[in-house]
mmCIF file of C-alpha atoms and ligand atoms in Angstrom:
data_model
loop_
_atom_site.group_PDB
_atom_site.id
_atom_site.type_symbol
_atom_site.label_atom_id
_atom_site.label_comp_id
_atom_site.label_asym_id
_atom_site.label_seq_id
_atom_site.Cartn_x
_atom_site.Cartn_y
_atom_site.Cartn_z
ATOM 1 C CA MET A 1 -10.758 3.999 -25.848
ATOM 2 C CA LYS A 2 -6.882 4.175 -25.796
ATOM 3 C CA LEU A 3 -4.657 2.765 -23.127
ATOM 4 C CA THR A 4 -0.929 4.564 -23.766
ATOM 5 C CA THR A 5 2.229 4.451 -20.851
ATOM 6 C CA GLN A 6 4.565 6.842 -19.696
ATOM 7 C CA ARG A 7 7.479 6.161 -17.575
ATOM 8 C CA ILE A 8 8.798 8.182 -14.541
ATOM 9 C CA THR A 9 10.726 8.322 -12.001
ATOM 10 C CA ALA A 10 11.035 10.158 -8.700
ATOM 11 C CA ARG A 11 14.065 10.525 -6.715
ATOM 12 C CA LEU A 12 13.130 9.488 -3.111
ATOM 13 C CA ARG A 13 14.453 11.456 0.071
ATOM 14 C CA TYR A 14 15.874 8.807 1.481
ATOM 15 C CA PRO A 15 17.439 5.445 0.022
ATOM 16 C CA PHE A 16 15.365 2.652 0.954
ATOM 17 C CA ARG A 17 16.620 -0.418 2.708
ATOM 18 C CA ILE A 18 13.839 -2.863 3.823
ATOM 19 C CA ALA A 19 15.032 -6.791 5.083
ATOM 20 C CA ARG A 20 12.498 -9.443 2.862
ATOM 21 C CA SER A 21 14.476 -13.055 3.141
ATOM 22 C CA GLY A 22 14.435 -14.220 -0.584
ATOM 23 C CA SER A 23 15.488 -10.679 -1.747
ATOM 24 C CA SER A 24 19.347 -9.002 -1.809
ATOM 25 C CA ALA A 25 19.822 -5.939 0.303
ATOM 26 C CA GLY A 26 20.775 -2.859 -1.710
ATOM 27 C CA ASP A 27 19.605 1.081 -1.651
ATOM 28 C CA ASN A 28 18.134 2.821 -4.420
ATOM 29 C CA THR A 29 17.522 6.635 -4.870
ATOM 30 C CA GLU A 30 15.340 6.581 -6.894
ATOM 31 C CA ILE A 31 12.004 5.126 -8.336
ATOM 32 C CA THR A 32 11.181 4.192 -11.885
ATOM 33 C CA ARG A 33 6.341 4.060 -12.447
ATOM 34 C CA ILE A 34 4.559 3.635 -14.556
ATOM 35 C CA VAL A 35 1.935 6.215 -15.801
ATOM 36 C CA VAL A 36 -1.220 4.267 -17.456
ATOM 37 C CA ALA A 37 -3.099 7.019 -19.486
ATOM 38 C CA LEU A 38 -7.200 5.998 -20.547
ATOM 39 C CA GLU A 39 -8.519 8.601 -23.077
ATOM 40 C CA HIS A 40 -12.487 8.048 -24.266
ATOM 41 C CA GLU A 41 -14.189 10.593 -25.670
ATOM 42 C CA GLY A 42 -11.710 13.547 -24.993
ATOM 43 C CA ILE A 43 -11.834 12.891 -21.338
ATOM 44 C CA THR A 44 -7.928 11.522 -20.019
ATOM 45 C CA GLY A 45 -7.435 9.009 -16.753
ATOM 46 C CA LEU A 46 -4.726 8.364 -14.697
ATOM 47 C CA GLY A 47 -3.401 5.830 -13.098
ATOM 48 C CA GLU A 48 -0.006 4.321 -11.993
ATOM 49 C CA ALA A 49 1.573 0.963 -11.989
ATOM 50 C CA VAL A 50 4.039 0.196 -9.816
ATOM 51 C CA PRO A 51 5.801 -3.247 -10.346
ATOM 52 C CA VAL A 52 6.579 -4.992 -7.248
ATOM 53 C CA PRO A 53 9.034 -7.498 -8.157
ATOM 54 C CA TYR A 54 8.108 -9.842 -4.994
ATOM 55 C CA TYR A 55 4.904 -10.528 -7.183
ATOM 56 C CA GLY A 56 6.734 -11.337 -10.151
ATOM 57 C CA HIS A 57 5.700 -7.527 -12.097
ATOM 58 C CA THR A 58 9.233 -5.502 -14.190
ATOM 59 C CA LEU A 59 8.603 -2.332 -15.864
ATOM 60 C CA GLU A 60 7.664 -4.644 -18.558
ATOM 61 C CA SER A 61 5.739 -6.335 -18.179
ATOM 62 C CA ILE A 62 3.510 -4.145 -16.515
ATOM 63 C CA GLU A 63 3.688 -1.935 -20.862
ATOM 64 C CA GLN A 64 3.105 -5.768 -22.890
ATOM 65 C CA THR A 65 -0.469 -5.697 -19.840
ATOM 66 C CA VAL A 66 -0.913 -2.256 -20.577
ATOM 67 C CA ALA A 67 -0.144 -2.826 -24.182
ATOM 68 C CA GLU A 68 -2.349 -5.690 -24.737
ATOM 69 C CA ALA A 69 -5.259 -5.150 -22.365
ATOM 70 C CA GLY A 70 -7.082 -2.286 -24.988
ATOM 71 C CA PRO A 71 -9.500 -5.301 -26.398
ATOM 72 C CA LEU A 72 -10.516 -6.424 -22.723
ATOM 73 C CA VAL A 73 -11.791 -2.493 -21.268
ATOM 74 C CA GLY A 74 -13.877 -2.358 -24.553
ATOM 75 C CA ASP A 75 -15.462 1.158 -25.014
ATOM 76 C CA ASP A 76 -18.511 0.757 -22.263
ATOM 77 C CA LEU A 77 -16.613 2.348 -19.262
ATOM 78 C CA GLU A 78 -19.313 2.000 -16.758
ATOM 79 C CA ASP A 79 -18.807 -0.871 -16.484
ATOM 80 C CA VAL A 80 -16.208 -1.312 -14.513
ATOM 81 C CA ASP A 81 -17.290 -5.177 -12.497
ATOM 82 C CA ARG A 82 -16.920 -6.152 -16.116
ATOM 83 C CA ILE A 83 -13.576 -4.816 -17.151
ATOM 84 C CA ILE A 84 -11.626 -5.541 -14.043
ATOM 85 C CA ASP A 85 -13.238 -9.582 -14.622
ATOM 86 C CA ARG A 86 -12.157 -9.853 -17.625
ATOM 87 C CA LEU A 87 -8.536 -8.014 -17.044
ATOM 88 C CA LEU A 88 -7.937 -10.489 -14.079
ATOM 89 C CA ASP A 89 -9.636 -13.469 -16.249
ATOM 90 C CA ARG A 90 -6.121 -13.259 -18.953
ATOM 91 C CA PHE A 91 -3.917 -10.873 -16.605
ATOM 92 C CA ASP A 92 -4.194 -12.532 -13.355
ATOM 93 C CA SER A 93 -0.402 -13.039 -12.556
ATOM 94 C CA GLU A 94 -0.339 -8.927 -13.404
ATOM 95 C CA ARG A 95 -2.433 -7.173 -10.955
ATOM 96 C CA ALA A 96 0.102 -4.193 -11.138
ATOM 97 C CA ALA A 97 -0.747 -3.339 -14.059
ATOM 98 C CA VAL A 98 -4.629 -4.120 -13.593
ATOM 99 C CA SER A 99 -4.349 -1.721 -10.461
ATOM 100 C CA GLY A 100 -3.077 0.982 -12.507
ATOM 101 C CA ILE A 101 -5.850 0.765 -15.537
ATOM 102 C CA ASP A 102 -8.672 -0.090 -12.676
ATOM 103 C CA SER A 103 -6.925 3.662 -11.196
ATOM 104 C CA ALA A 104 -6.989 4.984 -14.478
ATOM 105 C CA LEU A 105 -10.821 4.101 -15.057
ATOM 106 C CA HIS A 106 -12.076 5.309 -11.526
ATOM 107 C CA ASP A 107 -10.360 8.879 -12.780
ATOM 108 C CA TRP A 108 -12.208 8.736 -16.296
ATOM 109 C CA LEU A 109 -15.636 8.220 -14.714
ATOM 110 C CA GLY A 110 -15.088 11.450 -11.786
ATOM 111 C CA LYS A 111 -13.910 13.022 -14.499
ATOM 112 C CA ARG A 112 -16.677 12.615 -16.738
ATOM 113 C CA ARG A 113 -18.913 12.547 -13.882
ATOM 114 C CA GLY A 114 -17.174 16.174 -12.181
ATOM 115 C CA VAL A 115 -17.711 14.280 -9.084
ATOM 116 C CA PRO A 116 -14.416 12.554 -6.796
ATOM 117 C CA VAL A 117 -13.963 9.176 -6.811
ATOM 118 C CA TRP A 118 -14.350 8.624 -2.804
ATOM 119 C CA LYS A 119 -18.152 9.961 -3.424
ATOM 120 C CA MET A 120 -18.836 7.902 -6.610
ATOM 121 C CA LEU A 121 -18.362 4.957 -4.233
ATOM 122 C CA GLY A 122 -20.915 6.918 -1.377
ATOM 123 C CA LEU A 123 -17.397 7.079 1.526
ATOM 124 C CA ASP A 124 -16.487 9.548 2.827
ATOM 125 C CA PRO A 125 -12.759 11.128 3.605
ATOM 126 C CA ALA A 126 -13.781 12.896 6.847
ATOM 127 C CA GLN A 127 -13.257 9.356 8.552
ATOM 128 C CA THR A 128 -9.674 8.834 7.320
ATOM 129 C CA PRO A 129 -7.842 8.002 10.081
ATOM 130 C CA PRO A 130 -4.006 8.806 10.030
ATOM 131 C CA THR A 131 -1.434 7.448 8.434
ATOM 132 C CA SER A 132 2.086 5.990 9.248
ATOM 133 C CA MET A 133 5.209 7.232 8.502
ATOM 134 C CA THR A 134 7.900 4.508 8.003
ATOM 135 C CA ILE A 135 10.939 4.749 8.811
ATOM 136 C CA GLY A 136 13.368 2.184 6.923
ATOM 137 C CA ILE A 137 16.029 0.734 8.481
ATOM 138 C CA ASP A 138 19.523 2.413 7.760
ATOM 139 C CA ARG A 139 22.437 3.867 10.286
ATOM 140 C CA LEU A 140 21.366 4.101 13.478
ATOM 141 C CA GLU A 141 22.432 8.022 13.808
ATOM 142 C CA LEU A 142 19.727 8.931 10.835
ATOM 143 C CA LEU A 143 17.332 7.912 13.010
ATOM 144 C CA PRO A 144 16.807 11.619 15.396
ATOM 145 C CA GLU A 145 16.592 13.186 11.615
ATOM 146 C CA LYS A 146 13.986 10.798 10.268
ATOM 147 C CA VAL A 147 11.877 10.457 13.772
ATOM 148 C CA ALA A 148 12.656 14.800 13.179
ATOM 149 C CA LEU A 149 10.969 15.229 9.981
ATOM 150 C CA ALA A 150 7.978 12.425 10.931
ATOM 151 C CA GLU A 151 7.005 15.073 13.534
ATOM 152 C CA PRO A 152 4.127 15.902 11.812
ATOM 153 C CA TYR A 153 2.889 12.444 11.764
ATOM 154 C CA GLN A 154 0.675 10.471 14.781
ATOM 155 C CA VAL A 155 1.898 7.244 13.914
ATOM 156 C CA LEU A 156 5.096 5.596 12.865
ATOM 157 C CA LYS A 157 6.035 2.410 11.289
ATOM 158 C CA ILE A 158 9.641 0.852 11.901
ATOM 159 C CA LYS A 159 10.727 -2.341 9.050
ATOM 160 C CA VAL A 160 12.475 -4.547 11.959
ATOM 161 C CA GLY A 161 13.610 -7.595 11.373
ATOM 162 C CA THR A 162 17.773 -7.344 11.958
ATOM 163 C CA ASP A 163 19.493 -8.266 14.747
ATOM 164 C CA ALA A 164 19.051 -4.145 15.510
ATOM 165 C CA ASP A 165 15.530 -4.236 16.229
ATOM 166 C CA VAL A 166 15.866 -3.514 20.009
ATOM 167 C CA GLU A 167 18.240 -1.330 19.665
ATOM 168 C CA THR A 168 16.636 0.697 17.269
ATOM 169 C CA LEU A 169 13.142 0.396 18.773
ATOM 170 C CA THR A 170 15.204 1.901 22.716
ATOM 171 C CA GLN A 171 16.165 4.807 20.646
ATOM 172 C CA LEU A 172 13.009 5.452 18.627
ATOM 173 C CA ARG A 173 10.719 5.328 22.220
ATOM 174 C CA ARG A 174 13.531 7.773 23.619
ATOM 175 C CA LEU A 175 13.045 10.351 20.888
ATOM 176 C CA ALA A 176 9.074 9.217 20.620
ATOM 177 C CA PRO A 177 7.813 8.285 23.746
ATOM 178 C CA ASP A 178 4.018 9.387 22.661
ATOM 179 C CA LYS A 179 3.253 8.397 19.013
ATOM 180 C CA ARG A 180 1.494 5.251 18.312
ATOM 181 C CA VAL A 181 4.079 2.870 16.389
ATOM 182 C CA ARG A 182 3.145 -0.304 14.294
ATOM 183 C CA VAL A 183 6.299 -2.507 13.287
ATOM 184 C CA ASP A 184 6.452 -4.394 10.095
ATOM 185 C CA ALA A 185 8.725 -7.491 9.812
ATOM 186 C CA ASN A 186 8.946 -7.981 6.510
ATOM 187 C CA CYS A 187 8.897 -11.609 6.201
ATOM 188 C CA GLY A 188 11.646 -11.168 7.874
ATOM 189 C CA TRP A 189 11.997 -13.609 11.178
ATOM 190 C CA PRO A 190 11.679 -17.189 11.397
ATOM 191 C CA PRO A 191 9.054 -18.920 11.579
ATOM 192 C CA ASP A 192 9.577 -20.810 14.502
ATOM 193 C CA ALA A 193 11.370 -16.969 15.888
ATOM 194 C CA ILE A 194 7.852 -15.416 15.753
ATOM 195 C CA VAL A 195 7.253 -15.927 19.405
ATOM 196 C CA PRO A 196 10.801 -14.794 21.086
ATOM 197 C CA ARG A 197 10.963 -12.044 18.729
ATOM 198 C CA MET A 198 7.521 -10.760 19.119
ATOM 199 C CA LEU A 199 7.902 -11.007 22.997
ATOM 200 C CA GLN A 200 11.458 -8.690 22.721
ATOM 201 C CA ILE A 201 9.879 -5.695 21.028
ATOM 202 C CA LEU A 202 6.259 -5.940 22.863
ATOM 203 C CA PRO A 203 8.039 -4.135 26.086
ATOM 204 C CA PHE A 204 8.001 -0.754 23.255
ATOM 205 C CA ASP A 205 4.370 -0.271 23.669
ATOM 206 C CA LEU A 206 3.259 -1.302 19.684
ATOM 207 C CA GLU A 207 0.339 -0.563 17.943
ATOM 208 C CA PHE A 208 0.730 -4.190 15.708
ATOM 209 C CA ILE A 209 3.156 -6.562 13.230
ATOM 210 C CA GLU A 210 2.905 -6.908 10.173
ATOM 211 C CA GLN A 211 4.113 -9.822 7.975
ATOM 212 C CA PRO A 212 6.200 -11.378 10.890
ATOM 213 C CA THR A 213 7.440 -14.326 8.791
ATOM 214 C CA LYS A 214 7.358 -15.273 5.205
ATOM 215 C CA ALA A 215 4.058 -15.660 2.993
ATOM 216 C CA GLY A 216 2.567 -19.624 3.629
ATOM 217 C CA GLU A 217 3.966 -19.919 7.545
ATOM 218 C CA LEU A 218 -0.081 -19.924 8.812
ATOM 219 C CA GLU A 219 0.233 -22.442 11.408
ATOM 220 C CA ALA A 220 3.098 -20.419 13.074
ATOM 221 C CA VAL A 221 1.528 -17.418 12.785
ATOM 222 C CA ARG A 222 -1.735 -18.551 13.932
ATOM 223 C CA ALA A 223 0.448 -19.918 16.973
ATOM 224 C CA ALA A 224 1.598 -16.661 17.804
ATOM 225 C CA ARG A 225 -1.787 -15.185 17.247
ATOM 226 C CA ALA A 226 -2.347 -16.415 20.139
ATOM 227 C CA GLU A 227 1.035 -15.744 22.551
ATOM 228 C CA SER A 228 0.508 -11.938 21.511
ATOM 229 C CA PRO A 229 -1.504 -9.529 22.812
ATOM 230 C CA ILE A 230 -1.002 -6.965 19.618
ATOM 231 C CA PRO A 231 -3.124 -7.528 16.246
ATOM 232 C CA LEU A 232 -0.794 -9.093 13.796
ATOM 233 C CA ILE A 233 -1.395 -7.920 9.995
ATOM 234 C CA ALA A 234 -0.785 -10.208 7.358
ATOM 235 C CA ASP A 235 0.897 -8.451 4.326
ATOM 236 C CA GLU A 236 2.502 -10.106 2.229
ATOM 237 C CA ASP A 237 -0.169 -13.453 2.579
ATOM 238 C CA SER A 238 -2.460 -11.037 2.278
ATOM 239 C CA VAL A 239 -2.351 -10.257 -1.721
ATOM 240 C CA ARG A 240 -5.924 -10.723 -3.546
ATOM 241 C CA PRO A 241 -9.374 -11.845 -2.290
ATOM 242 C CA ASN A 242 -8.825 -15.831 -2.183
ATOM 243 C CA ASP A 243 -6.733 -15.336 0.686
ATOM 244 C CA VAL A 244 -8.643 -13.851 2.310
ATOM 245 C CA PRO A 245 -10.635 -16.534 3.771
ATOM 246 C CA ARG A 246 -7.471 -18.769 4.360
ATOM 247 C CA LEU A 247 -6.391 -16.126 7.107
ATOM 248 C CA ASP A 248 -9.118 -15.905 8.907
ATOM 249 C CA GLY A 249 -8.160 -16.660 12.424
ATOM 250 C CA VAL A 250 -4.831 -16.913 11.631
ATOM 251 C CA TYR A 251 -4.715 -12.979 11.690
ATOM 252 C CA ASP A 252 -6.530 -10.313 13.275
ATOM 253 C CA GLY A 253 -5.880 -8.514 9.845
ATOM 254 C CA ILE A 254 -5.367 -8.024 6.542
ATOM 255 C CA ASN A 255 -2.808 -5.796 4.888
ATOM 256 C CA VAL A 256 -4.245 -4.245 0.925
ATOM 257 C CA LYS A 257 -2.380 -2.581 -1.578
ATOM 258 C CA LEU A 258 -3.984 -1.250 -4.592
ATOM 259 C CA SER A 259 -0.636 -2.964 -6.109
ATOM 260 C CA LYS A 260 -1.007 -6.055 -4.922
ATOM 261 C CA CYS A 261 -4.937 -7.047 -5.930
ATOM 262 C CA GLY A 262 -5.635 -4.646 -8.681
ATOM 263 C CA GLY A 263 -7.159 -2.073 -8.122
ATOM 264 C CA ILE A 264 -9.654 -0.035 -6.618
ATOM 265 C CA ARG A 265 -12.390 -2.629 -7.336
ATOM 266 C CA GLU A 266 -10.901 -5.566 -5.864
ATOM 267 C CA ALA A 267 -9.464 -3.781 -2.583
ATOM 268 C CA LEU A 268 -13.341 -3.256 -1.755
ATOM 269 C CA ARG A 269 -13.888 -6.055 -2.861
ATOM 270 C CA MET A 270 -11.195 -7.780 -0.110
ATOM 271 C CA ILE A 271 -12.012 -5.254 2.493
ATOM 272 C CA ARG A 272 -16.167 -6.634 2.823
ATOM 273 C CA ASP A 273 -14.537 -9.904 2.896
ATOM 274 C CA ALA A 274 -12.440 -9.111 5.778
ATOM 275 C CA ARG A 275 -15.151 -7.300 7.697
ATOM 276 C CA SER A 276 -17.767 -9.556 7.149
ATOM 277 C CA ARG A 277 -15.037 -11.902 8.913
ATOM 278 C CA SER A 278 -14.656 -9.011 11.918
ATOM 279 C CA MET A 279 -11.147 -9.050 10.443
ATOM 280 C CA GLN A 280 -9.598 -5.559 10.842
ATOM 281 C CA VAL A 281 -8.130 -3.138 7.853
ATOM 282 C CA MET A 282 -4.853 -1.685 6.843
ATOM 283 C CA LEU A 283 -4.489 0.071 3.413
ATOM 284 C CA GLY A 284 -0.450 0.118 2.131
ATOM 285 C CA CYS A 285 0.826 1.157 -0.738
ATOM 286 C CA MET A 286 4.500 1.235 -2.070
ATOM 287 C CA THR A 287 6.772 3.995 -2.553
ATOM 288 C CA GLU A 288 4.590 6.202 -5.870
ATOM 289 C CA THR A 289 3.733 8.955 -6.435
ATOM 290 C CA SER A 290 1.068 10.890 -5.443
ATOM 291 C CA LEU A 291 -0.786 9.663 -8.381
ATOM 292 C CA GLY A 292 -0.460 6.034 -6.828
ATOM 293 C CA VAL A 293 -0.993 7.360 -3.624
ATOM 294 C CA ALA A 294 -4.603 8.640 -4.800
ATOM 295 C CA ALA A 295 -6.118 6.082 -6.023
ATOM 296 C CA ALA A 296 -5.699 4.378 -2.310
ATOM 297 C CA ALA A 297 -6.404 7.689 -0.354
ATOM 298 C CA HIS A 298 -10.061 8.117 -1.355
ATOM 299 C CA ILE A 299 -10.885 4.350 -0.018
ATOM 300 C CA ALA A 300 -8.798 5.249 3.298
ATOM 301 C CA SER A 301 -11.781 5.900 4.939
ATOM 302 C CA LEU A 302 -13.092 2.726 5.455
ATOM 303 C CA VAL A 303 -10.408 1.118 7.056
ATOM 304 C CA ASP A 304 -8.899 0.808 10.617
ATOM 305 C CA TYR A 305 -5.267 1.744 9.213
ATOM 306 C CA ALA A 306 -3.913 4.342 6.870
ATOM 307 C CA ASP A 307 0.027 3.238 5.916
ATOM 308 C CA ILE A 308 -0.196 5.372 2.388
ATOM 309 C CA ASP A 309 2.803 7.590 2.584
ATOM 310 C CA GLY A 310 4.702 6.594 -0.417
ATOM 311 C CA HIS A 311 4.212 9.777 -1.947
ATOM 312 C CA LEU A 312 5.483 11.735 1.365
ATOM 313 C CA LEU A 313 8.872 9.449 0.657
ATOM 314 C CA LEU A 314 9.658 10.518 -2.446
ATOM 315 C CA SER A 315 11.813 14.058 -2.954
ATOM 316 C CA GLU A 316 9.840 15.517 -5.692
ATOM 317 C CA ASP A 317 6.572 14.453 -6.736
ATOM 318 C CA PRO A 318 6.043 13.970 -10.006
ATOM 319 C CA PHE A 319 2.318 14.756 -9.342
ATOM 320 C CA THR A 320 -0.145 16.876 -6.713
ATOM 321 C CA GLY A 321 -3.763 17.262 -5.342
ATOM 322 C CA LEU A 322 -3.191 15.081 -1.832
ATOM 323 C CA GLN A 323 -3.936 17.037 0.879
ATOM 324 C CA LEU A 324 -2.083 16.328 3.774
ATOM 325 C CA ALA A 325 -3.009 18.121 7.968
ATOM 326 C CA ASP A 326 -2.836 16.390 10.826
ATOM 327 C CA GLY A 327 -0.585 13.147 9.810
ATOM 328 C CA VAL A 328 -3.883 12.305 7.953
ATOM 329 C CA VAL A 329 -3.336 11.620 4.158
ATOM 330 C CA ARG A 330 -6.990 12.803 2.522
ATOM 331 C CA PRO A 331 -8.449 13.658 -1.478
ATOM 332 C CA SER A 332 -8.825 16.208 -2.363
ATOM 333 C CA ASP A 333 -12.444 17.242 -3.949
ATOM 334 C CA ALA A 334 -11.626 17.940 -7.369
ATOM 335 C CA PRO A 335 -12.981 15.523 -9.859
ATOM 336 C CA GLY A 336 -11.657 12.155 -10.760
ATOM 337 C CA LEU A 337 -8.325 10.732 -8.262
ATOM 338 C CA GLY A 338 -8.238 14.448 -8.039
ATOM 339 C CA VAL A 339 -4.107 14.798 -8.980
ATOM 340 C CA HIS A 340 -2.952 16.322 -11.594
ATOM 341 C CA ALA A 341 1.261 15.539 -13.273
ATOM 342 C CA VAL A 342 3.283 19.328 -11.423
ATOM 343 C CA ALA A 343 3.669 21.634 -14.279
HETATM 344 MG MG1 MG B 401 4.306 -4.650 5.039
#
């Protein structure tokens, strides 16, 4: 078994800017991601690893982790649970790298068995909810163009958290009166201002609010939830399986992302635990190529809300193979993750 990494870059359709306390604002025009290749017995499985600076990952830390991971993966690739356990024992803080390996492993196993990952996991992609298309915080004059581009999608996601929230949502509702709209505050509201900020935007007929304030302010969120007629969903508060129990009764649901939790195996554990607590589940992604989004797409039939539009934010995607119909991103029937590099 051989593990290797390769950096890939992809250009963004629009510079990406979000509000997040503690990080400097700025525009990114392209992304760099790590493709993890797992070769064994003539079959190559691929996975994407996305460094999330917020969780302390860098391109270098991912490459270093994958370089050291080989002996922990071993040659018995059918033993997914124990492989991921060994990786997380050693690399608990490098879950983006573990996610890349986990995806490559699932891709390898599916290719080996000749079945798509969703089938291997006993899932049915027909149950996949529509994905939201993210509209970033931008100059308001770009909003009409962005909403027009998002026309094929049933659900829009707006990043809020600035003083312009009400103005943005007013404009958005003028442009898209009938769409489902969810908002992500990305940790942007002060803990003592969640309720007033929420009350300001509730008239815009919103589906839910994601991560209103910075991670760890659970009492403020619990109090806000008591006032909220719509669900509050944890994102930055919901990183790994161990986080789920303390979010029960605080949030209505969790946003699971492979780059945060460490891949498909860990995501399935989070989803199972959340379901056993009657919590809602959202599945998100980072801005990443079709390779990374595919790993999420294979398990998206398990969740209430899909937010797996990362590849749709690229002007050129280095991978292809995901399907998009009626605003639903679905995996293909091809073996493994069902994606391949664009020639
Ligand atoms: Mg979020």
